[in-house]
Short mmCIF file of N, CA, C and O in Angstrom, two decimals:
data_model
loop_
_atom_site.label_atom_id
_atom_site.label_comp_id
_atom_site.label_asym_id
_atom_site.label_seq_id
_atom_site.Cartn_x
_atom_site.Cartn_y
_atom_site.Cartn_z
N UNK A 1 45.45 -46.62 -16.98
CA UNK A 1 43.69 -46.48 -17.32
C UNK A 1 43.32 -45.91 -18.58
O UNK A 1 43.66 -45.33 -19.02
N UNK A 2 42.61 -47.10 -19.04
CA UNK A 2 41.90 -46.91 -20.21
C UNK A 2 41.03 -45.61 -20.02
O UNK A 2 40.27 -45.91 -19.25
N UNK A 3 40.32 -45.39 -20.76
CA UNK A 3 39.49 -44.62 -21.51
C UNK A 3 37.95 -45.18 -20.96
O UNK A 3 37.03 -44.83 -20.11
N UNK A 4 37.95 -46.23 -21.68
CA UNK A 4 36.50 -47.07 -20.05
C UNK A 4 36.92 -47.44 -18.60
O UNK A 4 35.91 -46.21 -18.12
N UNK A 5 37.77 -47.42 -18.73
CA UNK A 5 37.94 -47.48 -16.80
C UNK A 5 38.09 -46.08 -16.44
O UNK A 5 37.15 -46.16 -15.33
N UNK A 6 38.39 -45.11 -16.96
CA UNK A 6 38.27 -44.37 -16.61
C UNK A 6 36.96 -43.32 -16.54
O UNK A 6 36.44 -41.76 -15.16
N UNK A 7 35.67 -43.23 -17.87
CA UNK A 7 34.70 -43.66 -17.67
C UNK A 7 33.42 -43.97 -16.24
O UNK A 7 32.79 -43.49 -16.33
N UNK A 8 33.88 -44.96 -16.38
CA UNK A 8 32.95 -45.79 -14.90
C UNK A 8 33.67 -45.20 -14.29
O UNK A 8 33.21 -45.12 -13.03
N UNK A 9 34.64 -45.02 -13.99
CA UNK A 9 35.06 -44.75 -12.30
C UNK A 9 34.76 -42.87 -12.34
O UNK A 9 34.23 -42.89 -11.28
N UNK A 10 35.11 -41.69 -13.61
CA UNK A 10 34.37 -40.96 -13.14
C UNK A 10 32.35 -40.64 -13.08
O UNK A 10 32.25 -40.10 -12.16
N UNK A 11 31.97 -42.27 -13.42
CA UNK A 11 29.91 -42.58 -13.64
C UNK A 11 29.78 -42.81 -11.84
O UNK A 11 29.01 -42.49 -11.33
N UNK A 12 30.75 -43.61 -11.18
CA UNK A 12 30.84 -44.17 -9.60
C UNK A 12 31.17 -42.73 -9.03
O UNK A 12 30.23 -43.01 -7.69
N UNK A 13 32.32 -42.18 -9.15
CA UNK A 13 32.27 -41.11 -8.79
C UNK A 13 31.52 -39.79 -8.32
O UNK A 13 30.56 -39.44 -7.59
N UNK A 14 30.75 -39.43 -9.65
CA UNK A 14 29.33 -39.18 -9.54
C UNK A 14 28.24 -39.36 -9.04
O UNK A 14 27.32 -38.84 -8.37
N UNK A 15 27.96 -40.87 -9.44
CA UNK A 15 26.59 -41.40 -8.62
C UNK A 15 27.08 -41.41 -7.28
O UNK A 15 25.71 -41.22 -6.12
N UNK A 16 27.62 -41.47 -6.57
CA UNK A 16 28.41 -41.49 -4.67
C UNK A 16 28.45 -39.73 -4.87
O UNK A 16 27.92 -39.19 -3.54
N UNK A 17 28.87 -38.81 -5.28
CA UNK A 17 28.66 -37.50 -5.26
C UNK A 17 27.23 -37.21 -5.00
O UNK A 17 26.35 -36.06 -3.76
N UNK A 18 26.40 -37.58 -5.80
CA UNK A 18 24.59 -37.13 -5.93
C UNK A 18 24.01 -37.97 -4.82
O UNK A 18 23.37 -37.53 -4.42
N UNK A 19 24.64 -39.53 -4.64
CA UNK A 19 24.06 -40.13 -3.67
C UNK A 19 24.13 -39.16 -1.81
O UNK A 19 23.43 -39.04 -1.15
N UNK A 20 25.78 -38.30 -1.67
CA UNK A 20 25.99 -37.74 -0.85
C UNK A 20 25.65 -36.35 -0.60
O UNK A 20 24.47 -35.94 0.66
N UNK A 21 25.06 -35.64 -1.73
CA UNK A 21 24.53 -34.89 -1.92
C UNK A 21 23.11 -34.56 -1.79
O UNK A 21 21.94 -34.07 -0.62
N UNK A 22 22.31 -36.07 -2.12
CA UNK A 22 20.74 -36.34 -2.04
C UNK A 22 20.58 -36.71 -0.10
O UNK A 22 19.93 -36.21 0.38
N UNK A 23 21.58 -37.27 0.41
CA UNK A 23 21.29 -37.60 1.86
C UNK A 23 21.30 -36.27 2.45
O UNK A 23 20.74 -36.19 3.86
N UNK A 24 22.49 -35.71 2.00
CA UNK A 24 22.81 -34.18 2.96
C UNK A 24 21.50 -33.40 3.15
O UNK A 24 21.06 -32.86 3.72
N UNK A 25 20.46 -33.50 1.70
CA UNK A 25 19.44 -33.01 1.98
C UNK A 25 17.92 -33.41 2.95
O UNK A 25 17.63 -32.83 3.65
N UNK A 26 18.31 -34.75 2.79
CA UNK A 26 17.23 -35.89 3.59
C UNK A 26 17.44 -34.51 4.70
O UNK A 26 16.25 -34.78 5.86
N UNK A 27 19.06 -35.12 4.99
CA UNK A 27 19.07 -34.79 6.65
C UNK A 27 18.42 -33.81 7.23
O UNK A 27 17.79 -33.24 8.17
N UNK A 28 19.17 -32.30 6.04
CA UNK A 28 19.13 -31.39 6.45
C UNK A 28 16.97 -30.99 6.60
O UNK A 28 16.45 -30.15 7.33
N UNK A 29 16.53 -31.63 5.62
CA UNK A 29 15.13 -31.02 5.88
C UNK A 29 14.52 -32.04 6.97
O UNK A 29 13.43 -31.53 7.46
N UNK A 30 14.70 -33.25 6.76
CA UNK A 30 14.22 -33.69 8.58
C UNK A 30 14.70 -33.29 9.44
O UNK A 30 14.02 -33.13 10.54
N UNK A 31 15.82 -32.48 9.79
CA UNK A 31 15.46 -31.41 11.15
C UNK A 31 15.35 -30.32 11.07
O UNK A 31 15.29 -30.17 12.12
N UNK A 32 15.06 -29.23 9.99
CA UNK A 32 14.36 -28.27 9.76
C UNK A 32 13.14 -27.97 10.27
O UNK A 32 12.46 -27.31 9.77
N UNK A 33 12.86 -29.86 9.68
CA UNK A 33 11.28 -29.81 9.30
C UNK A 33 10.11 -28.96 10.51
O UNK A 33 10.44 -29.38 11.76
N UNK A 34 9.42 -28.66 9.94
CA UNK A 34 7.95 -27.74 11.29
C UNK A 34 7.25 -28.81 11.61
O UNK A 34 6.78 -29.15 10.58
N UNK A 35 7.64 -29.37 12.47
CA UNK A 35 6.08 -29.64 13.08
C UNK A 35 4.36 -29.24 13.16
O UNK A 35 4.50 -27.79 13.08
N UNK A 36 3.37 -30.17 12.89
CA UNK A 36 1.71 -29.38 13.12
C UNK A 36 1.93 -28.65 14.40
O UNK A 36 0.78 -28.07 14.29
N UNK A 37 2.64 -28.88 15.69
CA UNK A 37 1.76 -29.08 16.64
C UNK A 37 2.63 -27.65 17.27
O UNK A 37 2.18 -26.41 17.52
N UNK A 38 3.75 -27.33 16.18
CA UNK A 38 5.12 -25.23 16.22
C UNK A 38 3.51 -25.01 15.70
O UNK A 38 4.18 -24.24 15.77
N UNK A 39 3.00 -25.48 13.99
CA UNK A 39 2.66 -24.40 12.90
C UNK A 39 1.02 -24.03 13.83
O UNK A 39 0.77 -22.46 13.79
N UNK A 40 0.21 -24.91 14.60
CA UNK A 40 -0.74 -25.11 15.76
C UNK A 40 -0.29 -23.85 16.65
O UNK A 40 -1.49 -22.37 16.97
N UNK A 41 1.22 -23.36 17.42
CA UNK A 41 1.51 -23.29 18.40
C UNK A 41 1.80 -21.55 17.61
O UNK A 41 1.33 -21.08 18.01
N UNK A 42 1.99 -21.45 16.66
CA UNK A 42 2.49 -19.95 15.76
C UNK A 42 1.15 -19.34 14.98
O UNK A 42 0.80 -18.02 15.03
N UNK A 43 0.14 -20.32 14.94
CA UNK A 43 -0.66 -19.09 14.43
C UNK A 43 -1.87 -18.90 15.41
O UNK A 43 -1.82 -18.07 15.40
N UNK A 44 -2.07 -19.67 17.46
CA UNK A 44 -2.30 -19.49 18.12
C UNK A 44 -1.46 -17.41 18.50
O UNK A 44 -2.48 -16.78 19.26
N UNK A 45 -0.43 -17.96 18.00
CA UNK A 45 -0.13 -17.03 18.86
C UNK A 45 0.09 -15.76 17.95
O UNK A 45 -0.62 -14.70 18.31
N UNK A 46 -0.09 -15.92 16.77
CA UNK A 46 -0.29 -14.39 15.24
C UNK A 46 -1.74 -14.25 15.88
O UNK A 46 -2.15 -13.44 15.22
N UNK A 47 -2.92 -14.98 16.08
CA UNK A 47 -4.04 -15.03 16.81
C UNK A 47 -4.29 -14.12 17.65
O UNK A 47 -4.71 -12.94 17.77
N UNK A 48 -3.32 -14.22 18.58
CA UNK A 48 -3.15 -13.83 20.40
C UNK A 48 -2.51 -12.20 20.13
O UNK A 48 -3.13 -11.38 20.31
N UNK A 49 -1.77 -12.44 19.33
CA UNK A 49 -0.77 -11.12 18.59
C UNK A 49 -1.94 -10.04 17.60
O UNK A 49 -1.80 -8.57 17.74
N UNK A 50 -2.78 -10.26 17.26
CA UNK A 50 -4.06 -9.46 16.52
C UNK A 50 -4.53 -9.19 17.16
O UNK A 50 -5.39 -8.09 17.21
N UNK A 51 -5.27 -9.76 18.19
CA UNK A 51 -6.51 -9.10 18.80
C UNK A 51 -5.66 -8.44 20.18
O UNK A 51 -6.23 -7.27 20.60
N UNK A 52 -4.41 -8.48 20.56
CA UNK A 52 -3.38 -7.82 21.80
C UNK A 52 -3.53 -5.96 20.68
O UNK A 52 -4.24 -5.14 21.43
N UNK A 53 -2.87 -6.66 19.33
CA UNK A 53 -3.15 -5.18 18.07
C UNK A 53 -4.60 -4.19 18.49
O UNK A 53 -4.48 -3.24 18.60
N UNK A 54 -5.37 -5.37 18.16
CA UNK A 54 -6.46 -5.02 18.17
C UNK A 54 -7.07 -4.00 19.48
O UNK A 54 -7.75 -2.58 19.40
N UNK A 55 -6.72 -4.32 20.59
CA UNK A 55 -7.28 -3.96 22.05
C UNK A 55 -6.51 -2.66 22.23
O UNK A 55 -7.10 -2.26 22.13
N UNK A 56 -5.07 -2.68 21.69
CA UNK A 56 -4.41 -1.43 21.34
C UNK A 56 -5.41 -0.20 20.61
O UNK A 56 -5.20 0.91 21.69
N UNK A 57 -5.31 -0.69 19.95
CA UNK A 57 -5.42 0.18 19.12
C UNK A 57 -6.62 1.16 19.19
O UNK A 57 -7.70 1.85 19.28
N UNK A 58 -8.00 -0.05 19.76
CA UNK A 58 -9.10 0.42 20.93
C UNK A 58 -9.10 1.39 21.99
O UNK A 58 -9.56 2.27 21.96
N UNK A 59 -8.18 1.06 22.55
CA UNK A 59 -7.58 1.88 24.00
C UNK A 59 -7.25 3.38 23.87
O UNK A 59 -7.10 4.11 23.86
N UNK A 60 -6.76 3.17 22.59
CA UNK A 60 -5.61 4.58 21.44
C UNK A 60 -7.01 5.61 21.26
O UNK A 60 -7.01 6.27 21.87
N UNK A 61 -7.61 4.58 20.85
CA UNK A 61 -8.49 5.66 19.81
C UNK A 61 -9.94 5.79 21.12
O UNK A 61 -10.17 7.13 21.52
N UNK A 62 -9.78 5.48 22.24
CA UNK A 62 -10.48 5.51 23.73
C UNK A 62 -9.74 6.83 24.13
O UNK A 62 -10.75 7.26 24.42
N UNK A 63 -8.22 6.86 24.19
CA UNK A 63 -7.60 7.91 25.38
C UNK A 63 -7.82 9.07 24.14
O UNK A 63 -7.19 10.01 24.99
N UNK A 64 -7.10 9.01 23.33
CA UNK A 64 -8.09 10.28 22.36
C UNK A 64 -8.62 10.88 22.07
O UNK A 64 -8.89 11.95 22.08
N UNK A 65 -9.86 10.13 22.42
CA UNK A 65 -11.05 10.04 22.32
C UNK A 65 -11.54 10.88 23.68
O UNK A 65 -11.93 12.39 24.27
N UNK A 66 -11.07 11.08 25.30
CA UNK A 66 -11.05 10.86 26.51
C UNK A 66 -10.32 12.35 26.19
O UNK A 66 -10.41 13.00 26.80
N UNK A 67 -8.63 12.32 25.76
CA UNK A 67 -8.05 13.08 25.61
C UNK A 67 -9.06 14.70 25.07
O UNK A 67 -8.46 15.57 25.98
N UNK A 68 -9.78 14.97 23.83
CA UNK A 68 -10.42 15.34 23.17
C UNK A 68 -11.56 15.92 24.18
O UNK A 68 -11.84 17.38 24.34
N UNK A 69 -11.89 15.27 24.99
CA UNK A 69 -13.15 15.58 25.65
C UNK A 69 -12.64 16.73 27.31
O UNK A 69 -13.22 17.48 27.16
N UNK A 70 -11.30 15.90 27.37
CA UNK A 70 -10.22 16.58 28.85
C UNK A 70 -10.64 18.28 28.55
O UNK A 70 -10.55 18.59 28.88
N UNK A 71 -9.99 18.18 26.74
CA UNK A 71 -9.43 19.94 26.70
C UNK A 71 -10.65 19.91 26.21
O UNK A 71 -10.16 21.50 27.24
N UNK A 72 -11.90 19.34 25.81
CA UNK A 72 -12.85 20.81 25.70
C UNK A 72 -13.37 21.37 27.58
O UNK A 72 -13.96 22.25 26.72
N UNK A 73 -13.03 20.08 28.03
CA UNK A 73 -13.66 20.77 29.02
C UNK A 73 -12.78 21.77 29.76
O UNK A 73 -13.18 22.52 30.72
N UNK A 74 -11.38 21.74 29.95
CA UNK A 74 -10.95 22.10 30.28
C UNK A 74 -10.83 23.68 29.88
O UNK A 74 -10.60 24.79 30.23
N UNK A 75 -11.13 23.40 28.65
CA UNK A 75 -10.84 24.66 27.86
C UNK A 75 -12.57 25.41 27.77
O UNK A 75 -12.64 26.96 28.35
N UNK A 76 -13.54 25.07 28.73
CA UNK A 76 -14.43 25.84 28.83
C UNK A 76 -14.66 25.13 30.85
O UNK A 76 -14.64 27.04 30.77
N UNK A 77 -13.80 25.10 31.06
CA UNK A 77 -13.49 25.30 32.51
C UNK A 77 -12.31 26.71 32.74
O UNK A 77 -13.09 27.64 33.48
N UNK A 78 -11.80 27.01 32.42
CA UNK A 78 -10.76 28.38 31.75
C UNK A 78 -11.57 29.75 31.01
O UNK A 78 -11.54 30.36 31.66
N UNK A 79 -12.98 28.78 30.38
CA UNK A 79 -13.20 30.70 29.71
C UNK A 79 -14.34 30.50 31.14
O UNK A 79 -14.69 32.02 31.23
N UNK A 80 -14.79 29.69 31.50
CA UNK A 80 -15.54 30.15 33.28
C UNK A 80 -15.07 30.45 34.06
O UNK A 80 -15.36 31.73 34.23
N UNK A 81 -13.68 30.72 34.28
CA UNK A 81 -12.83 31.04 34.81
C UNK A 81 -12.49 32.89 35.08
O UNK A 81 -12.65 33.55 35.18
N UNK A 82 -11.90 32.52 33.56
CA UNK A 82 -11.99 33.98 32.78
C UNK A 82 -13.73 34.94 33.35
O UNK A 82 -12.99 36.57 33.94
N UNK A 83 -14.77 34.58 33.15
CA UNK A 83 -15.80 35.29 32.98
C UNK A 83 -15.82 35.88 34.58
O UNK A 83 -16.30 37.33 34.81
N UNK A 84 -15.54 34.76 35.57
CA UNK A 84 -15.83 34.86 36.48
C UNK A 84 -14.70 35.95 37.48
O UNK A 84 -14.99 37.16 38.60
N UNK A 85 -13.64 36.11 36.92
CA UNK A 85 -13.06 36.85 37.84
C UNK A 85 -12.92 38.64 36.73
O UNK A 85 -12.95 38.91 37.59
N UNK A 86 -13.31 38.53 35.88
CA UNK A 86 -14.08 39.49 35.06
C UNK A 86 -14.67 40.19 35.93
O UNK A 86 -15.06 41.66 36.86
N UNK A 87 -16.33 39.60 35.99
CA UNK A 87 -17.17 39.38 37.21
C UNK A 87 -16.54 39.64 38.36
O UNK A 87 -17.09 40.80 39.04
N UNK A 88 -16.03 39.27 38.93
CA UNK A 88 -14.97 39.99 40.22
C UNK A 88 -14.46 40.84 40.36
O UNK A 88 -14.50 41.98 41.33
N UNK A 89 -14.53 41.65 39.40
CA UNK A 89 -12.56 41.96 38.64
C UNK A 89 -13.76 43.36 38.77
O UNK A 89 -13.94 44.93 39.18
N UNK A 90 -15.23 43.08 38.50
CA UNK A 90 -16.10 44.62 38.28
C UNK A 90 -16.39 44.65 39.45
O UNK A 90 -17.00 46.41 39.70
N UNK A 91 -17.04 44.14 40.40
CA UNK A 91 -17.60 43.96 41.53
C UNK A 91 -17.40 44.80 42.48
O UNK A 91 -17.25 45.66 43.12
N UNK A 92 -15.57 44.48 42.74
CA UNK A 92 -13.73 44.87 43.35
C UNK A 92 -14.40 46.64 42.71
O UNK A 92 -14.57 47.00 43.52
N UNK A 93 -14.56 46.75 41.43
CA UNK A 93 -14.45 48.34 40.60
C UNK A 93 -15.77 48.77 41.61
O UNK A 93 -16.03 49.88 41.75
N UNK A 94 -16.97 48.46 40.87
CA UNK A 94 -18.12 49.29 41.66
C UNK A 94 -17.94 49.10 43.46
O UNK A 94 -18.63 50.02 43.40
N UNK A 95 -17.73 47.86 43.83
CA UNK A 95 -17.57 48.27 45.61
C UNK A 95 -16.97 49.00 45.57
O UNK A 95 -17.13 50.66 46.64
N UNK A 96 -15.67 49.64 45.70
CA UNK A 96 -14.92 50.57 45.18
C UNK A 96 -15.32 51.78 45.13
O UNK A 96 -15.33 53.10 45.94
N UNK A 97 -16.35 52.41 43.68
CA UNK A 97 -17.18 53.17 43.46
C UNK A 97 -17.57 53.71 44.73
O UNK A 97 -18.56 54.94 45.01
N UNK A 98 -18.61 52.73 45.47
CA UNK A 98 -19.67 53.09 46.09
C UNK A 98 -19.03 53.04 47.38
O UNK A 98 -19.77 54.20 48.37
N UNK A 99 -18.14 52.35 48.29
CA UNK A 99 -17.23 53.54 49.01
C UNK A 99 -16.93 54.82 49.21
O UNK A 99 -16.96 55.73 49.62
N UNK A 100 -16.07 54.85 48.26
CA UNK A 100 -15.45 56.29 47.63
C UNK A 100 -17.17 57.35 47.56
O UNK A 100 -16.75 58.68 48.74
N UNK A 101 -17.98 57.22 46.90
CA UNK A 101 -19.31 57.79 46.89
C UNK A 101 -19.65 57.65 48.88
O UNK A 101 -20.54 58.36 48.77
N UNK A 102 -20.04 56.75 49.37
CA UNK A 102 -19.96 56.79 50.63
C UNK A 102 -19.53 57.90 51.67
O UNK A 102 -20.03 59.08 52.02
N UNK A 103 -18.78 58.03 51.42
CA UNK A 103 -16.99 58.18 51.71
C UNK A 103 -17.26 59.90 51.42
O UNK A 103 -17.46 61.04 52.31
N UNK A 104 -17.62 60.25 49.98
CA UNK A 104 -18.24 61.68 49.93
C UNK A 104 -19.02 62.30 50.71
O UNK A 104 -19.15 63.10 51.26
N UNK A 105 -20.52 61.42 50.48
CA UNK A 105 -21.85 61.68 51.37
C UNK A 105 -21.22 62.24 52.53
O UNK A 105 -22.08 62.47 53.32
N UNK A 106 -20.27 60.64 53.29
CA UNK A 106 -20.45 61.44 54.31
C UNK A 106 -19.73 62.38 55.00
O UNK A 106 -20.25 63.02 56.06
N UNK A 107 -18.46 62.70 54.34
CA UNK A 107 -17.84 64.08 53.98
C UNK A 107 -18.50 65.34 54.11
O UNK A 107 -18.28 66.69 54.97
N UNK A 108 -19.40 65.17 53.08
CA UNK A 108 -20.09 66.51 52.74
C UNK A 108 -21.41 66.51 53.84
O UNK A 108 -21.89 67.73 53.97
N UNK A 109 -22.01 65.62 54.13
CA UNK A 109 -23.26 65.94 55.14
C UNK A 109 -22.34 65.93 56.77
O UNK A 109 -22.77 67.14 57.22
#
């Protein structure tokens, strides 16, 4: 094989390799191409996900506010209960003192 034949054979082999590579690339893009309906579906799903996240954030905010309100209400109720218990304790003590006074007066008289 002389030099000219070698150059021609190499050129043919390189051309065939180029054609096979181009064809493989074309096939790959042909089968992996995303259709417009798929893109539309992805956009719709993305929008729904965004709306769901906003709804979740609103629910979390509402629950945090509600929890703060209930915690405040519980603290107020506990303070009122404590005050009522103190009042009841004082009333019982006063009643005991009055009973003791009445018994002393009855025993003395």
